[in-house]
mmCIF file of C-alpha atoms in Angstrom:
data_model
loop_
_atom_site.group_PDB
_atom_site.id
_atom_site.type_symbol
_atom_site.label_atom_id
_atom_site.label_comp_id
_atom_site.label_asym_id
_atom_site.label_seq_id
_atom_site.Cartn_x
_atom_site.Cartn_y
_atom_site.Cartn_z
ATOM 1 C CA UNK Y 1 -78.033 -52.171 7.351
ATOM 2 C CA UNK Y 2 -80.941 -54.363 6.328
ATOM 3 C CA UNK Y 3 -80.348 -57.722 4.727
ATOM 4 C CA UNK Y 4 -82.301 -58.975 1.729
ATOM 5 C CA UNK Y 5 -81.914 -62.531 0.460
ATOM 6 C CA UNK Y 6 -82.398 -62.606 -3.326
ATOM 7 C CA UNK Y 7 -82.708 -65.525 -5.737
ATOM 8 C CA UNK Y 8 -82.861 -65.257 -9.550
ATOM 9 C CA UNK Y 9 -84.037 -67.603 -12.282
ATOM 10 C CA UNK Y 10 -82.935 -66.816 -15.835
ATOM 11 C CA UNK Y 11 -82.900 -68.273 -19.319
ATOM 12 C CA UNK Y 12 -79.098 -68.210 -19.654
ATOM 13 C CA UNK Y 13 -75.818 -67.612 -17.862
ATOM 14 C CA UNK Y 14 -75.314 -63.851 -18.222
ATOM 15 C CA UNK Y 15 -77.459 -60.732 -18.292
ATOM 16 C CA UNK Y 16 -77.985 -58.661 -21.419
ATOM 17 C CA UNK Y 17 -77.320 -61.625 -23.735
ATOM 18 C CA UNK Y 18 -79.947 -63.627 -21.807
ATOM 19 C CA UNK Y 19 -82.898 -62.610 -19.690
ATOM 20 C CA UNK Y 20 -83.972 -62.812 -16.082
ATOM 21 C CA UNK Y 21 -87.169 -64.856 -15.884
ATOM 22 C CA UNK Y 22 -88.097 -64.212 -12.280
ATOM 23 C CA UNK Y 23 -86.672 -63.304 -8.922
ATOM 24 C CA UNK Y 24 -87.642 -63.415 -5.301
ATOM 25 C CA UNK Y 25 -86.484 -61.384 -2.351
ATOM 26 C CA UNK Y 26 -87.032 -61.766 1.371
ATOM 27 C CA UNK Y 27 -86.153 -59.116 3.947
ATOM 28 C CA UNK Y 28 -84.338 -60.818 6.783
ATOM 29 C CA UNK Y 29 -86.092 -60.417 10.101
ATOM 30 C CA UNK Y 30 -87.596 -62.862 12.572
ATOM 31 C CA UNK Y 31 -90.839 -63.262 10.565
ATOM 32 C CA UNK Y 32 -89.521 -63.508 6.981
ATOM 33 C CA UNK Y 33 -92.890 -62.230 5.820
ATOM 34 C CA UNK Y 34 -91.684 -59.272 3.745
ATOM 35 C CA UNK Y 35 -91.465 -60.876 0.324
ATOM 36 C CA UNK Y 36 -91.148 -59.576 -3.222
ATOM 37 C CA UNK Y 37 -91.683 -61.621 -6.382
ATOM 38 C CA UNK Y 38 -91.081 -60.348 -9.872
ATOM 39 C CA UNK Y 39 -91.403 -61.863 -13.351
ATOM 40 C CA UNK Y 40 -89.793 -60.060 -16.284
ATOM 41 C CA UNK Y 41 -90.341 -60.622 -19.973
ATOM 42 C CA UNK Y 42 -87.292 -61.357 -22.137
ATOM 43 C CA UNK Y 43 -84.888 -58.589 -23.093
ATOM 44 C CA UNK Y 44 -83.102 -60.736 -25.663
ATOM 45 C CA UNK Y 45 -83.985 -63.094 -28.466
ATOM 46 C CA UNK Y 46 -81.315 -65.437 -27.153
ATOM 47 C CA UNK Y 47 -82.287 -68.118 -24.616
ATOM 48 C CA UNK Y 48 -81.122 -71.527 -23.486
ATOM 49 C CA UNK Y 49 -83.954 -74.088 -23.265
ATOM 50 C CA UNK Y 50 -82.133 -76.062 -20.559
ATOM 51 C CA UNK Y 51 -81.602 -72.959 -18.413
ATOM 52 C CA UNK Y 52 -85.218 -71.892 -18.850
ATOM 53 C CA UNK Y 53 -86.456 -75.398 -17.997
ATOM 54 C CA UNK Y 54 -84.936 -75.080 -14.503
ATOM 55 C CA UNK Y 55 -87.518 -72.390 -13.697
ATOM 56 C CA UNK Y 56 -90.375 -74.532 -15.000
ATOM 57 C CA UNK Y 57 -91.455 -71.686 -17.300
ATOM 58 C CA UNK Y 58 -91.975 -72.065 -21.046
ATOM 59 C CA UNK Y 59 -90.665 -69.515 -23.511
ATOM 60 C CA UNK Y 60 -94.233 -68.684 -24.523
ATOM 61 C CA UNK Y 61 -95.196 -67.959 -20.938
ATOM 62 C CA UNK Y 62 -91.975 -65.960 -20.366
ATOM 63 C CA UNK Y 63 -92.775 -63.742 -23.378
ATOM 64 C CA UNK Y 64 -95.942 -62.622 -21.575
ATOM 65 C CA UNK Y 65 -94.323 -61.564 -18.301
ATOM 66 C CA UNK Y 66 -94.147 -57.949 -17.135
ATOM 67 C CA UNK Y 67 -91.990 -55.151 -18.497
ATOM 68 C CA UNK Y 68 -88.597 -55.200 -16.747
ATOM 69 C CA UNK Y 69 -88.655 -51.461 -16.071
ATOM 70 C CA UNK Y 70 -91.991 -51.714 -14.225
ATOM 71 C CA UNK Y 71 -90.887 -54.755 -12.202
ATOM 72 C CA UNK Y 72 -87.495 -53.298 -11.220
ATOM 73 C CA UNK Y 73 -89.077 -49.971 -10.285
ATOM 74 C CA UNK Y 74 -91.573 -51.767 -8.038
ATOM 75 C CA UNK Y 75 -88.706 -53.774 -6.526
ATOM 76 C CA UNK Y 76 -86.760 -50.607 -5.757
ATOM 77 C CA UNK Y 77 -89.881 -49.102 -4.138
ATOM 78 C CA UNK Y 78 -90.377 -52.261 -2.079
ATOM 79 C CA UNK Y 79 -86.738 -52.232 -0.914
ATOM 80 C CA UNK Y 80 -87.067 -48.573 0.080
ATOM 81 C CA UNK Y 81 -90.300 -49.274 1.967
ATOM 82 C CA UNK Y 82 -89.072 -52.372 3.815
ATOM 83 C CA UNK Y 83 -85.460 -51.314 4.433
ATOM 84 C CA UNK Y 84 -85.134 -50.585 8.141
ATOM 85 C CA UNK Y 85 -81.497 -49.936 8.856
ATOM 86 C CA UNK Y 86 -79.341 -47.888 6.481
ATOM 87 C CA UNK Y 87 -78.029 -49.297 3.218
ATOM 88 C CA UNK Y 88 -79.698 -52.513 2.028
ATOM 89 C CA UNK Y 89 -77.395 -55.519 1.600
ATOM 90 C CA UNK Y 90 -78.021 -58.268 -0.944
ATOM 91 C CA UNK Y 91 -77.386 -61.786 0.362
ATOM 92 C CA UNK Y 92 -77.510 -64.809 -1.875
ATOM 93 C CA UNK Y 93 -76.584 -68.449 -2.211
ATOM 94 C CA UNK Y 94 -74.563 -67.383 -5.261
ATOM 95 C CA UNK Y 95 -74.209 -63.620 -5.710
ATOM 96 C CA UNK Y 96 -71.875 -64.132 -8.664
ATOM 97 C CA UNK Y 97 -75.025 -65.229 -10.474
ATOM 98 C CA UNK Y 98 -77.945 -63.556 -8.676
ATOM 99 C CA UNK Y 99 -76.321 -60.182 -8.065
ATOM 100 C CA UNK Y 100 -75.117 -59.825 -11.664
ATOM 101 C CA UNK Y 101 -78.656 -60.089 -12.993
ATOM 102 C CA UNK Y 102 -80.148 -57.818 -10.310
ATOM 103 C CA UNK Y 103 -77.355 -55.286 -10.790
ATOM 104 C CA UNK Y 104 -77.712 -55.253 -14.577
ATOM 105 C CA UNK Y 105 -81.482 -54.867 -14.452
ATOM 106 C CA UNK Y 106 -81.317 -52.087 -11.864
ATOM 107 C CA UNK Y 107 -78.793 -50.120 -13.880
ATOM 108 C CA UNK Y 108 -80.485 -50.753 -17.227
ATOM 109 C CA UNK Y 109 -84.067 -50.097 -16.116
ATOM 110 C CA UNK Y 110 -83.882 -47.994 -12.941
ATOM 111 C CA UNK Y 111 -80.621 -46.067 -13.240
ATOM 112 C CA UNK Y 112 -78.935 -47.283 -10.077
ATOM 113 C CA UNK Y 113 -78.707 -50.305 -7.800
ATOM 114 C CA UNK Y 114 -80.002 -49.788 -4.242
ATOM 115 C CA UNK Y 115 -77.668 -52.570 -3.116
ATOM 116 C CA UNK Y 116 -74.623 -50.782 -4.418
ATOM 117 C CA UNK Y 117 -71.716 -52.634 -5.961
ATOM 118 C CA UNK Y 118 -71.401 -55.612 -3.664
ATOM 119 C CA UNK Y 119 -73.232 -58.591 -2.212
ATOM 120 C CA UNK Y 120 -72.525 -61.231 0.344
ATOM 121 C CA UNK Y 121 -72.541 -64.979 -0.080
ATOM 122 C CA UNK Y 122 -74.298 -66.847 2.741
ATOM 123 C CA UNK Y 123 -72.032 -69.895 2.416
ATOM 124 C CA UNK Y 124 -68.907 -67.758 2.849
ATOM 125 C CA UNK Y 125 -70.265 -66.270 6.067
ATOM 126 C CA UNK Y 126 -70.968 -69.765 7.398
ATOM 127 C CA UNK Y 127 -67.512 -70.914 6.349
ATOM 128 C CA UNK Y 128 -65.922 -68.080 8.301
ATOM 129 C CA UNK Y 129 -68.036 -68.689 11.388
ATOM 130 C CA UNK Y 130 -67.453 -72.473 11.398
ATOM 131 C CA UNK Y 131 -63.859 -72.238 10.114
ATOM 132 C CA UNK Y 132 -64.839 -74.899 7.575
ATOM 133 C CA UNK Y 133 -64.772 -74.118 3.828
ATOM 134 C CA UNK Y 134 -66.980 -77.208 3.283
ATOM 135 C CA UNK Y 135 -69.622 -76.125 5.797
ATOM 136 C CA UNK Y 136 -73.023 -77.551 4.845
ATOM 137 C CA UNK Y 137 -75.081 -74.455 5.626
ATOM 138 C CA UNK Y 138 -77.932 -75.487 3.292
ATOM 139 C CA UNK Y 139 -79.067 -78.072 5.831
ATOM 140 C CA UNK Y 140 -80.494 -75.163 7.831
ATOM 141 C CA UNK Y 141 -83.086 -74.327 5.176
ATOM 142 C CA UNK Y 142 -86.641 -75.075 6.304
ATOM 143 C CA UNK Y 143 -88.368 -74.156 3.052
ATOM 144 C CA UNK Y 144 -87.735 -76.721 0.318
ATOM 145 C CA UNK Y 145 -85.416 -75.616 -2.515
ATOM 146 C CA UNK Y 146 -87.781 -75.754 -5.536
ATOM 147 C CA UNK Y 147 -86.211 -73.320 -8.038
ATOM 148 C CA UNK Y 148 -89.136 -70.982 -7.430
ATOM 149 C CA UNK Y 149 -87.178 -67.871 -6.439
ATOM 150 C CA UNK Y 150 -89.371 -67.000 -3.459
ATOM 151 C CA UNK Y 151 -89.040 -70.510 -1.990
ATOM 152 C CA UNK Y 152 -85.312 -70.484 -2.558
ATOM 153 C CA UNK Y 153 -84.811 -66.986 -1.136
ATOM 154 C CA UNK Y 154 -86.894 -67.841 1.912
ATOM 155 C CA UNK Y 155 -84.991 -71.071 2.545
ATOM 156 C CA UNK Y 156 -81.696 -69.223 2.256
ATOM 157 C CA UNK Y 157 -82.975 -66.538 4.655
ATOM 158 C CA UNK Y 158 -83.945 -69.226 7.152
ATOM 159 C CA UNK Y 159 -80.442 -70.658 6.947
ATOM 160 C CA UNK Y 160 -78.938 -67.197 7.307
ATOM 161 C CA UNK Y 161 -80.905 -66.634 10.504
ATOM 162 C CA UNK Y 162 -79.344 -69.806 11.906
ATOM 163 C CA UNK Y 163 -76.122 -67.781 12.233
ATOM 164 C CA UNK Y 164 -77.617 -66.302 15.430
ATOM 165 C CA UNK Y 165 -77.124 -69.728 17.035
ATOM 166 C CA UNK Y 166 -73.388 -69.323 16.355
ATOM 167 C CA UNK Y 167 -73.355 -66.005 18.217
ATOM 168 C CA UNK Y 168 -73.527 -63.769 15.129
ATOM 169 C CA UNK Y 169 -75.520 -60.559 15.601
ATOM 170 C CA UNK Y 170 -77.757 -59.933 12.615
#
């Protein structure tokens, strides 16, 4: 299996009622140079100004982003091209949030989700390895957490790779 760290920015808490603004993905390997970035225009009239502000994007700018179908299709093609080992696996800081948007958009605009029906939370893996539910795995990020989804995905991928130091085979 190949691992892909994904981070999503949105204009609200749930897909369909709100819209994904942008997302970043990094294929996990020693280089972390296989990166995808997508920006999708709104699919709903509903949006939360506070949620949108986290991304640093205005509503006016968001309205001019790319068609979700085109972006998700390109993302699926990128996953297929970069996937090296069997089924791709989505990793995230918070898959309850990130995966739900990616899953919804894949099913709504592509017909299926290449990641299947599950994802893994990086923090839970660290908690299991360290036997500490309060494990501070985010300290292993090298790339600053900026709320730009590529920066955040890359930082999370860097932390994930730190698991090798704990004897985990990735």
